[in-house]
CSV table of C-alpha atoms and ligand atoms in Angstrom, one decimal:
chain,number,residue,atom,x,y,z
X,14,UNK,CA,7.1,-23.9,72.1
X,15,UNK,CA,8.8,-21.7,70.2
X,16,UNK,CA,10.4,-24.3,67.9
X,17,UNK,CA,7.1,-25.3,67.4
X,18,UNK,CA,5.5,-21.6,66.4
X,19,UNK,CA,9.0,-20.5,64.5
X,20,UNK,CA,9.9,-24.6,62.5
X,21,UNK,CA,6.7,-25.9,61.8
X,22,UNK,CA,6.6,-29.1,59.7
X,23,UNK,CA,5.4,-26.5,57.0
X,24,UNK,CA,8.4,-24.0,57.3
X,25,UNK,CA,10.8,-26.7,57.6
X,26,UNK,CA,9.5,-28.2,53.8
X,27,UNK,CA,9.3,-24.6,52.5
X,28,UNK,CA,13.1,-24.2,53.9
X,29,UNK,CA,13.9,-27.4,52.3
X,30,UNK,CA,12.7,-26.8,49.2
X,31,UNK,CA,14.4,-22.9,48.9
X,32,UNK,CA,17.6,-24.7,49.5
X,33,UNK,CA,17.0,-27.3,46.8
X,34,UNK,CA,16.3,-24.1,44.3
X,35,UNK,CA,19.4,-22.2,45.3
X,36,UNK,CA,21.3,-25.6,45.0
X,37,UNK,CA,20.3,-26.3,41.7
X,38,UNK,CA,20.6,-22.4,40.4
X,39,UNK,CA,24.0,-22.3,42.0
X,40,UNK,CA,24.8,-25.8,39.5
X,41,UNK,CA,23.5,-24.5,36.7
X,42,UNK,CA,25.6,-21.3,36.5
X,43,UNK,CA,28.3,-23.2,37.8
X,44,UNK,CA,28.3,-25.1,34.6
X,45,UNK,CA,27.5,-22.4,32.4
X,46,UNK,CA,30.4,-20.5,33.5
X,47,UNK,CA,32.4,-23.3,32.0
X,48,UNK,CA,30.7,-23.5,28.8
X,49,UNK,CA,32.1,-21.8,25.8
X,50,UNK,CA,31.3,-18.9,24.6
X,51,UNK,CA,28.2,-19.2,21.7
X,52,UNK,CA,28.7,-17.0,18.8
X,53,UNK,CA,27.0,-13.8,18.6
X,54,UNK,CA,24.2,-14.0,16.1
X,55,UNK,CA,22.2,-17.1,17.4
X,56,UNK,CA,22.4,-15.1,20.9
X,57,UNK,CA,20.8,-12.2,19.3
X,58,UNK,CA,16.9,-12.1,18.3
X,59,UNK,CA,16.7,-12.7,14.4
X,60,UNK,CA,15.4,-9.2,13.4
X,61,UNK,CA,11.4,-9.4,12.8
X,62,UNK,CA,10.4,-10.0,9.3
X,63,UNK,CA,7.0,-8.5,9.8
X,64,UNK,CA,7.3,-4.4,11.3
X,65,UNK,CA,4.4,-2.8,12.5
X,66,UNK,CA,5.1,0.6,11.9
X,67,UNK,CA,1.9,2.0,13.4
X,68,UNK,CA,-1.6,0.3,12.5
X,69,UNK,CA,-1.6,1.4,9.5
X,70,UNK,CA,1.6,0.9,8.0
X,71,UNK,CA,3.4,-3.2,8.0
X,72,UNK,CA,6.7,-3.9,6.3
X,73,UNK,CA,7.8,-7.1,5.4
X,74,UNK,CA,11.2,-8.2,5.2
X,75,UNK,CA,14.4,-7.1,7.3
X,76,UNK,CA,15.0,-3.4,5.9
X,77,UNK,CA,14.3,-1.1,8.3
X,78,UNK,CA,15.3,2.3,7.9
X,79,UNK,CA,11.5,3.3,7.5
X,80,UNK,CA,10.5,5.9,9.6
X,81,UNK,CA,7.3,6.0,11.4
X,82,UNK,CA,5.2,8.9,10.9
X,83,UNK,CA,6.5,12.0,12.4
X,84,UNK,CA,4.1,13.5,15.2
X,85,UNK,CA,4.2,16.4,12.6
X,86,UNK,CA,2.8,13.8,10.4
X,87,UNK,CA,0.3,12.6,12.5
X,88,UNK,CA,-0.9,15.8,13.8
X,89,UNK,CA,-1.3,16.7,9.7
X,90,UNK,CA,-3.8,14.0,9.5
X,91,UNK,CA,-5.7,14.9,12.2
X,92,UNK,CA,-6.4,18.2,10.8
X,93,UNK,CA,-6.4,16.9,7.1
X,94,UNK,CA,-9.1,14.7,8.0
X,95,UNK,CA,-11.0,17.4,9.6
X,96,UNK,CA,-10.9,19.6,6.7
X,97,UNK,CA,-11.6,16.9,4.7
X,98,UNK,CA,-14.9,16.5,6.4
X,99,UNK,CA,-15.4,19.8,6.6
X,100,UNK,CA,-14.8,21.0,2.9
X,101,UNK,CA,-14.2,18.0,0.5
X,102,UNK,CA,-17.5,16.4,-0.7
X,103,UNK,CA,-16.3,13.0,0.8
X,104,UNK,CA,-17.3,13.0,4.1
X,105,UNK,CA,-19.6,10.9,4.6
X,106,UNK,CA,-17.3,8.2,2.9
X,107,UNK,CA,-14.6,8.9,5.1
X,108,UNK,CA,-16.7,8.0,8.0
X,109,UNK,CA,-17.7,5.1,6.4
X,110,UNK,CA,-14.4,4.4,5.2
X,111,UNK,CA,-16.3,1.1,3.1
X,112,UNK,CA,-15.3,-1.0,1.2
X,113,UNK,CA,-12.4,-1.9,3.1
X,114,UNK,CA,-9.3,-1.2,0.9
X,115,UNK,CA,-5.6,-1.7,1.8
X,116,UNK,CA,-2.5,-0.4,-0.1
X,117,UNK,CA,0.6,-2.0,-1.0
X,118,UNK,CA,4.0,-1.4,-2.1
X,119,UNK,CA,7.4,-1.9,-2.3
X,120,UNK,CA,10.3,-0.1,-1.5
X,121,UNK,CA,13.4,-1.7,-1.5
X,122,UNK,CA,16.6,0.9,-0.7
X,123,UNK,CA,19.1,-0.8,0.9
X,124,UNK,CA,20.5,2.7,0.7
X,125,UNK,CA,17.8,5.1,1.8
X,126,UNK,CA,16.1,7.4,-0.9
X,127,UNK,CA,14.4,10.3,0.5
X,128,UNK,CA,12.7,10.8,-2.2
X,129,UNK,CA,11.1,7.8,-2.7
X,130,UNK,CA,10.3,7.8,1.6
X,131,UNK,CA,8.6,11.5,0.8
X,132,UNK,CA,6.3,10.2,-1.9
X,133,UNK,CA,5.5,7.2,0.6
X,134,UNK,CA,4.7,9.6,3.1
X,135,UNK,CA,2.2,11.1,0.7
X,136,UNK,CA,0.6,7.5,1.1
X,137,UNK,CA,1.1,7.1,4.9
X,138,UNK,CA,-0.9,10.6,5.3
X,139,UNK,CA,-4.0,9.4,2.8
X,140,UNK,CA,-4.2,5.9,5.0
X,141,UNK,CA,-4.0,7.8,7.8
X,142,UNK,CA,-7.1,10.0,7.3
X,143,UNK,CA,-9.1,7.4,5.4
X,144,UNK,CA,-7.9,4.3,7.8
X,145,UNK,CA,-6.5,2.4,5.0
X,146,UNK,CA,-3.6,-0.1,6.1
X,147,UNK,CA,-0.2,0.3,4.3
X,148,UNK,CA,1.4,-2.9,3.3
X,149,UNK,CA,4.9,-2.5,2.0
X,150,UNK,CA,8.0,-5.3,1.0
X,151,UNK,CA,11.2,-3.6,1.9
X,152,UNK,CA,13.1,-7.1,0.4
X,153,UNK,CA,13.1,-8.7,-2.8
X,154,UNK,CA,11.1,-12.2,-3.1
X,155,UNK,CA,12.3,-13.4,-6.7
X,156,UNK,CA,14.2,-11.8,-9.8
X,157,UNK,CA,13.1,-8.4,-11.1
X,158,UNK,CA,9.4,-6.8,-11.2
X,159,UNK,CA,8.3,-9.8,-10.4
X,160,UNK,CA,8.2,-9.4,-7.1
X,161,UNK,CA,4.7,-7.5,-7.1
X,162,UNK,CA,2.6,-10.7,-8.1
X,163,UNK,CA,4.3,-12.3,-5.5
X,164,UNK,CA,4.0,-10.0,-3.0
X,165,UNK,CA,0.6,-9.5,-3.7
X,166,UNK,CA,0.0,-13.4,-3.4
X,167,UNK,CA,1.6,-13.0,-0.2
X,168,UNK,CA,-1.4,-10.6,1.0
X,169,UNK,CA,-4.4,-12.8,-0.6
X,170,UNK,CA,-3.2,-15.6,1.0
X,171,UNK,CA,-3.4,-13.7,4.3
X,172,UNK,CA,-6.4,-11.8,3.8
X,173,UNK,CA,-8.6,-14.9,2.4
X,174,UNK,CA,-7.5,-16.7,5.8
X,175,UNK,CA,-8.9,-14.4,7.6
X,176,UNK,CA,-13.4,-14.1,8.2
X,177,UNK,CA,-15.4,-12.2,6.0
X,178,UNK,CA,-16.3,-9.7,7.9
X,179,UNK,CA,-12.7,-8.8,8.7
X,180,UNK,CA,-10.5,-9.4,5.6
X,181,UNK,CA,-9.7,-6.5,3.3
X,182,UNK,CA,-12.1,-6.3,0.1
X,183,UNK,CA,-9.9,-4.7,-2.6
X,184,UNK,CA,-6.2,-4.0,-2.6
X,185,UNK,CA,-4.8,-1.0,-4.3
X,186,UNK,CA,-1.1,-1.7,-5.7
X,187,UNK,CA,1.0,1.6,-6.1
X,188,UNK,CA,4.4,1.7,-7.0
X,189,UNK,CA,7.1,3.8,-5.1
X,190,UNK,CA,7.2,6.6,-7.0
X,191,UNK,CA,3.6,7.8,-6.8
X,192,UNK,CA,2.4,10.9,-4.8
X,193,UNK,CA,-1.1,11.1,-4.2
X,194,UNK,CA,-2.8,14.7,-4.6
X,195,UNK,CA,-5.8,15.0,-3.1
X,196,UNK,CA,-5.7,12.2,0.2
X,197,UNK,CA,-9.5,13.8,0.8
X,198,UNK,CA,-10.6,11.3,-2.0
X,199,UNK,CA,-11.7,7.7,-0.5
X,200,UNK,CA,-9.8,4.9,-3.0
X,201,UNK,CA,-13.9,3.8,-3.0
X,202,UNK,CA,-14.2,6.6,-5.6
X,203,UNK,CA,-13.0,4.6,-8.1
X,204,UNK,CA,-14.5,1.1,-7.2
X,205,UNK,CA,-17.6,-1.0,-8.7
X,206,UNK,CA,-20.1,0.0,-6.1
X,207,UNK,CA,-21.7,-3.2,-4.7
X,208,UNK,CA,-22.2,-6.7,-6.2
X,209,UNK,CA,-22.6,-6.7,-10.2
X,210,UNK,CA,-26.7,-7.5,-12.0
X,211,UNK,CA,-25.2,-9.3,-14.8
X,212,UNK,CA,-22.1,-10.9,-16.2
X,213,UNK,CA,-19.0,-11.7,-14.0
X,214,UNK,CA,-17.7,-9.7,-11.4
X,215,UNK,CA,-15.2,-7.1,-11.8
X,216,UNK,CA,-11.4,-8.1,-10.2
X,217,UNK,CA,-9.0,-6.1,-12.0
X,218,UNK,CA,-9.7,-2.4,-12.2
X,219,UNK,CA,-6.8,-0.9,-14.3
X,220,UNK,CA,-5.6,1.6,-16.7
X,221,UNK,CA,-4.3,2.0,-20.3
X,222,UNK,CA,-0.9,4.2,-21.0
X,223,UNK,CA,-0.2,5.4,-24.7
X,224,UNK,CA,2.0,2.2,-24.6
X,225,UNK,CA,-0.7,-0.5,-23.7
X,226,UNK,CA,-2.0,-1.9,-19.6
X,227,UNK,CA,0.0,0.0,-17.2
X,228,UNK,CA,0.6,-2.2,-14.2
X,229,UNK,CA,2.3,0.6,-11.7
X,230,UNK,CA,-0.8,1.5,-10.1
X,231,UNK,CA,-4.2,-0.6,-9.8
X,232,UNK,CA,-6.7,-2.1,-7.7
X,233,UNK,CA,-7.4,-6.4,-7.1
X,234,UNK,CA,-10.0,-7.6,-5.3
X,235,UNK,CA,-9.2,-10.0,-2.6
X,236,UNK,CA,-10.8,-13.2,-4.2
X,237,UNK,CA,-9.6,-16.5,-5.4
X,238,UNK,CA,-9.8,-15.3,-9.1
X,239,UNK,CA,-6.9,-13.2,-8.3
X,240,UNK,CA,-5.1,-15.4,-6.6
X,241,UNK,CA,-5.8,-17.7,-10.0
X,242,UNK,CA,-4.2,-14.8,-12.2
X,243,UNK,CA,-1.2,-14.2,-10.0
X,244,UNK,CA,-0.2,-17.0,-10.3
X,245,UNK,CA,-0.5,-17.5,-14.1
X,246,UNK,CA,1.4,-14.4,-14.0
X,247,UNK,CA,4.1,-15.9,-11.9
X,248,UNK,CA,3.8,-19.2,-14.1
X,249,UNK,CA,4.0,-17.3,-17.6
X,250,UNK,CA,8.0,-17.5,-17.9
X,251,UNK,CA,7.8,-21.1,-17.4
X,252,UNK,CA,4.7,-22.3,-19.5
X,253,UNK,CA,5.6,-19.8,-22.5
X,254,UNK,CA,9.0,-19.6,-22.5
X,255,UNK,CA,9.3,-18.6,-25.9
X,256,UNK,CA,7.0,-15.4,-25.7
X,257,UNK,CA,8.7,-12.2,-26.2
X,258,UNK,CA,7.8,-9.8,-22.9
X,259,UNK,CA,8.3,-7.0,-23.8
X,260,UNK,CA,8.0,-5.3,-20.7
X,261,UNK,CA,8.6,-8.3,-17.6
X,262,UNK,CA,5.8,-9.0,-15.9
X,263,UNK,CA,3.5,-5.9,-17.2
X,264,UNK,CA,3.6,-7.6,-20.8
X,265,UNK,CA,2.1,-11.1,-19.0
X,266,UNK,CA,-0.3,-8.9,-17.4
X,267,UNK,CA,-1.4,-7.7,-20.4
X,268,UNK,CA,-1.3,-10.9,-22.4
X,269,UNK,CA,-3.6,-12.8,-19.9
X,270,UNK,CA,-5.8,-10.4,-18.9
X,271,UNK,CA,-6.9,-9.8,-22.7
X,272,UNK,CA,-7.3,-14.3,-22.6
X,273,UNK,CA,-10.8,-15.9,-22.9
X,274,UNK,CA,-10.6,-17.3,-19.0
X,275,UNK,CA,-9.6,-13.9,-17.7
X,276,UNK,CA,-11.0,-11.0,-19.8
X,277,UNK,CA,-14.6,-10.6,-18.7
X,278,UNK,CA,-13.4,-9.7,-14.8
X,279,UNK,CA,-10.8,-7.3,-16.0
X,280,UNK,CA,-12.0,-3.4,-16.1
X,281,UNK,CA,-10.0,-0.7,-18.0
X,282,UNK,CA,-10.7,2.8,-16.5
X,283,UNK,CA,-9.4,6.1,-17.9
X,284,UNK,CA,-5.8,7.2,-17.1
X,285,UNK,CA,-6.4,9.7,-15.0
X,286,UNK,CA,-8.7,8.7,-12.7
X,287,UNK,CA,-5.5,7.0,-10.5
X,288,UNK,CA,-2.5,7.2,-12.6
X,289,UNK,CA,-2.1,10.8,-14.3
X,290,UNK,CA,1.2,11.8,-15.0
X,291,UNK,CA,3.1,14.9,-14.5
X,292,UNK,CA,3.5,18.0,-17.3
X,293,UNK,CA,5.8,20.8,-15.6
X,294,UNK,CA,7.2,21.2,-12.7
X,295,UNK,CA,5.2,21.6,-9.2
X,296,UNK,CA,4.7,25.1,-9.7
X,297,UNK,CA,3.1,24.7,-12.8
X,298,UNK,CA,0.8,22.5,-11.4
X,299,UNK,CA,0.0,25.0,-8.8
X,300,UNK,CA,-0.4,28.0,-10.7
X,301,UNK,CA,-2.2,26.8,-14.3
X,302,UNK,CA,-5.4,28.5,-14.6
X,303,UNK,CA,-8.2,26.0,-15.9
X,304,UNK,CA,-7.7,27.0,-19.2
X,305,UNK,CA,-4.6,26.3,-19.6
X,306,UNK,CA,-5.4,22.8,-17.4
X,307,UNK,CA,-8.0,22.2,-19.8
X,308,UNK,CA,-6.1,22.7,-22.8
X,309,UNK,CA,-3.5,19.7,-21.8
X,310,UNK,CA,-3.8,16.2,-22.5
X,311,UNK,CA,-6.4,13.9,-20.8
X,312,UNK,CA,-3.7,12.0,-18.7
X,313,UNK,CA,-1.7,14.9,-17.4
X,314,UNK,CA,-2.3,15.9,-13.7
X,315,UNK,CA,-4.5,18.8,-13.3
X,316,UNK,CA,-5.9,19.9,-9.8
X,317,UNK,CA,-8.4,17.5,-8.1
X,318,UNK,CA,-6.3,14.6,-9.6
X,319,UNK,CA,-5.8,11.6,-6.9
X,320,UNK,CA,-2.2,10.8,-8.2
X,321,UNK,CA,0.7,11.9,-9.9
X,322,UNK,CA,3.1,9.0,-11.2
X,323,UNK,CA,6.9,10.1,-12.2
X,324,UNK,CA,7.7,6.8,-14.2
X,325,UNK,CA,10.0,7.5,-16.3
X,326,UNK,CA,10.3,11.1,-15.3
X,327,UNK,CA,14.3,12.2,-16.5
X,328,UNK,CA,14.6,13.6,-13.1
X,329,UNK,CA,13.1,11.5,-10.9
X,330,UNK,CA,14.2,11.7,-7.9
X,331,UNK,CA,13.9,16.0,-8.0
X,332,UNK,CA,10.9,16.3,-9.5
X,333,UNK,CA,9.7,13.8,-6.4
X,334,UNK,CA,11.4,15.9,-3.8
X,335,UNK,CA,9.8,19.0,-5.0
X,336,UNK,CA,6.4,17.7,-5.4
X,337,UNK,CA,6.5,16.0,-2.3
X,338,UNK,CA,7.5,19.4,-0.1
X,339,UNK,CA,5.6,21.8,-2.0
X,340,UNK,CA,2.2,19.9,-0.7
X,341,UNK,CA,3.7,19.5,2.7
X,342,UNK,CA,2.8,22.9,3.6
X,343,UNK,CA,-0.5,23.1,1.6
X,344,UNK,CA,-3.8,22.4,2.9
X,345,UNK,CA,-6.3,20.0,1.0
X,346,UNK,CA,-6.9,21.1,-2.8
X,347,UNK,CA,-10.7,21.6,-1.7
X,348,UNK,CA,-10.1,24.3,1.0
X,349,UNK,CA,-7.1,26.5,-0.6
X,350,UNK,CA,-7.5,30.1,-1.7
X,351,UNK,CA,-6.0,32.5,-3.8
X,352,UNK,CA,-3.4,30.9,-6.2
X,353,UNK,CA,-2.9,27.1,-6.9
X,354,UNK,CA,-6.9,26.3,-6.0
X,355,UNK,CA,-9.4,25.2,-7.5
X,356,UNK,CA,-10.2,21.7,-8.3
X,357,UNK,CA,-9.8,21.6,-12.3
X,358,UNK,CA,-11.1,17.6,-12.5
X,359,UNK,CA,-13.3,15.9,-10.1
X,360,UNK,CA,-14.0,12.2,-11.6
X,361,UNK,CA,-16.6,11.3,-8.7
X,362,UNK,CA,-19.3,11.8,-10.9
X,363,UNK,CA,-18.0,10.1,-14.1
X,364,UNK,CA,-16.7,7.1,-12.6
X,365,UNK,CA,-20.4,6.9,-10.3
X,366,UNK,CA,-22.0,6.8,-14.5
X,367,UNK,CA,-19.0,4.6,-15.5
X,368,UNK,CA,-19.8,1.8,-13.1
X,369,UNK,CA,-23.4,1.8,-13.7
X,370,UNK,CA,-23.4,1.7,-17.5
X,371,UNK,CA,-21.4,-1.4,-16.6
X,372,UNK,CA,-24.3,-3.3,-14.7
X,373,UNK,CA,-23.7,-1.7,-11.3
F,412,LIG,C1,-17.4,-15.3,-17.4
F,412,LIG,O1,-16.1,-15.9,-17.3
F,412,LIG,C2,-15.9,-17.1,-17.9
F,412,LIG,C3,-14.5,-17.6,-17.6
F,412,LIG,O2,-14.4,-17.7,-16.2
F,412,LIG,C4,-16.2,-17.0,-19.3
F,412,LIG,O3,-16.1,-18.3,-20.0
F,412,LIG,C5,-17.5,-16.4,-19.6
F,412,LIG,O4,-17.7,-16.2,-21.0
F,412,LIG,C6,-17.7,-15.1,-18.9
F,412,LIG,N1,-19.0,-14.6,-19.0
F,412,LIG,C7,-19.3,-13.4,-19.6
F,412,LIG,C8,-20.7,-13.0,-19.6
F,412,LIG,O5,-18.4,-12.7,-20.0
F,413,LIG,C1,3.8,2.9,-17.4
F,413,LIG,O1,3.6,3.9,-18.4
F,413,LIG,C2,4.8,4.7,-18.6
F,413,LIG,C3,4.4,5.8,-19.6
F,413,LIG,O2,3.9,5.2,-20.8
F,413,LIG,C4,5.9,3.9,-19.1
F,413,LIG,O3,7.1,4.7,-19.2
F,413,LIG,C5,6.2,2.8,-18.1
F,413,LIG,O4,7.2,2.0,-18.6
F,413,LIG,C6,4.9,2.0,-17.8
F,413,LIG,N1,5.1,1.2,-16.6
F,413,LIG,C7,5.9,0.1,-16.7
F,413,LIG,C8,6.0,-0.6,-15.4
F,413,LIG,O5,6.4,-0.3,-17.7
F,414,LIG,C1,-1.1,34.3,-9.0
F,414,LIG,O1,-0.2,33.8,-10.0
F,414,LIG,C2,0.1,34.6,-11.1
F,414,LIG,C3,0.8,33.9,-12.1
F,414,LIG,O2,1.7,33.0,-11.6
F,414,LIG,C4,0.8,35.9,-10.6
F,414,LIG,O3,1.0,36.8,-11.7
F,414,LIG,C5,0.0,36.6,-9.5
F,414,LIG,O4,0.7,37.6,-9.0
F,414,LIG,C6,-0.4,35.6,-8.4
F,414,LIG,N1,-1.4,36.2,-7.5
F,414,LIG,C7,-1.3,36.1,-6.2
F,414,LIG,C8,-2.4,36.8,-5.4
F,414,LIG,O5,-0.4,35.4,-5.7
């Protein structure tokens, strides 16, 4: 009786079959005790060629030393954003956060540069309050400045895989050593608003230096046109060899964007609106009165500016450190009192008149 309560048929099978496991788990370690040894890297995870940092920042590529943002950073945001709301006249479009706009750059220091992680953190806060995602290569794809197209590709390809509903709208391309001023201001500020009455759409929205098209900072629509003038980009070296470029990829930029196939979808804006450089130091910046704003040049940042760009600043990398920690103790531009406030240039309303004398 007992046999039959304690080794039933059922128990007996299930013994059975527990010894058969152990008997075939002992073999196995058994052999692999007398294998040798593999080497190191192919035990070892390849490192991950796409980070997610936090959802709103992605690198790509196998540099790592990128720090996620700080709590400190984080908690900035939080209160950013609610001052935004509070005193910036972009609310409602911060709620809205439309069209959907993500941001890409590279930064490629195999040797960390602080400076050029501040002014990204500058970038990291303004997605953070307006929900933008952060796309940044952190390893070189092909030779030189190059890289950008392709990188850019990379995203288009991605994004246009991807429904409708979902998929980016518009990418903004910033170099690394950018800092943006005001991260109150929705990058929607300086978009077409809505679908174009007449004539082709607008793909390229981009700005004009004293030297000719400035490629550092401007926005592409996700759409197959861009991927078409990428690519012709990419394909310039090889199809016009003999052309002079006089500034890499920039110069093939410029040349086909001014062509027949390309021109009419290809938007010059003023300087300023998104790529106003630096007169002075920080402190200048903080303390000129609007007279004295005023009386500078057109392209030079003033207070209310989106972005500062430091190419070809002599002292880079300083100049960037300073900026960068002089606003990371400052509230928004829109809320400050007493010295260094004061917004001196607000283009909402000029590029709202810009886009609609252009059919919009
Ligand atoms: C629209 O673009 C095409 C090239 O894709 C060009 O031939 C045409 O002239 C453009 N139309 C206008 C109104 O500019
Ligand atoms: C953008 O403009 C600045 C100032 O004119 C110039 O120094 C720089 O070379 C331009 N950007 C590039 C990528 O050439
Ligand atoms: C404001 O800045 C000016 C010039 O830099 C300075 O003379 C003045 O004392 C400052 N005022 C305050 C309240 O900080």
């Amino acid at each position: 009786m007992l046999y039959s309560t304690f080794w039933s048929p059922g128990s007996i099978r299930l013994l059975f079959a527990v010894k058969a496991f152990l008997t075939v788990l002992l073999f196995t370690s058994f052999l692999r005790a007398f294998q040798p040894a593999r080497p190191v890297e192919s035990r070892s995870r390849p490192p991950p060629i796409t980070t997610y940092i936090n959802p709103q920042t992605t690198t790509y590529g196998q540099i790592t030393c990128l720090a996620p943002p700080s709590p400190a950073l984080i908690s900035r945001s939080e209160s950013m954003r609610r001052t935004c709301r509070r005193r910036s006249p972009f609310s409602k479009a911060i709620k809205r956060s439309s069209p959907r706009v993500g941001v890409a750059s590279i930064l490629i220091d195999n040797t960390p540069q602080p400076h050029l992680q501040a002014a990204l953190r500058t970038h990291q806060l303004h997605g953070l309050i307006q929900s933008t995602p952060l796309h940044i290569l952190r390893n070189k794809l092909i030779s030189g400045h190059w890289n950008k197209e392709a990188f850019l590709l990379s995203i288009l390809y991605a994004e246009t895989l991807k429904p409708a509903s979902t998929r980016l709208e518009w990418i903004f391309w910033t170099d690394s050593d950018t800092v943006i001023l005001d991260p109150c201001r929705p990058l929607s500020t300086f978009l077409p608003p809505g679908p174009r009455m007449v004539g082709n759409e607008t793909n390229l929205v981009i700005s004009r230096d004293a030297v000719g098209l400035n490629d550092s900072v401007f926005f592409l629509r996700v759409c197959s046109w861009s991927i078409d003038f990428l690519t012709a980009i990419l394909a310039y070296r090889y199809f016009r060899p003999d052309d002079h470029l006089w500034s890499g990829e920039q110069a093939a930029m410029e040349i086909l964007a001014a062509e027949p196939l390309f021109q009419s979808y290809v938007q010059y804006v003023p300087q300023y609106w998104f790529n106003a450089f630096p007169l002075g130091e920080v402190g200048d910046y903080l303390a000129r009165d609007k007279e004295q704003a005023g009386a500078m040049e057109g392209y030079k940042a003033r207070r209310g500016d989106f972005l500062v760009h430091f190419e070809g600043h002599r002292e880079k990398a300083r100049a960037l450190t300073e900026w960068t920690s002089a606003f990371e103790g400052l509230g928004s531009v829109w809320e400050r009192r007493g010295n260094g406030t004061g917004v001196q240039r607000d283009v909402t309303r000029e590029a709202k008149r810009f886009w609609k004398e252009r059919g919009y």
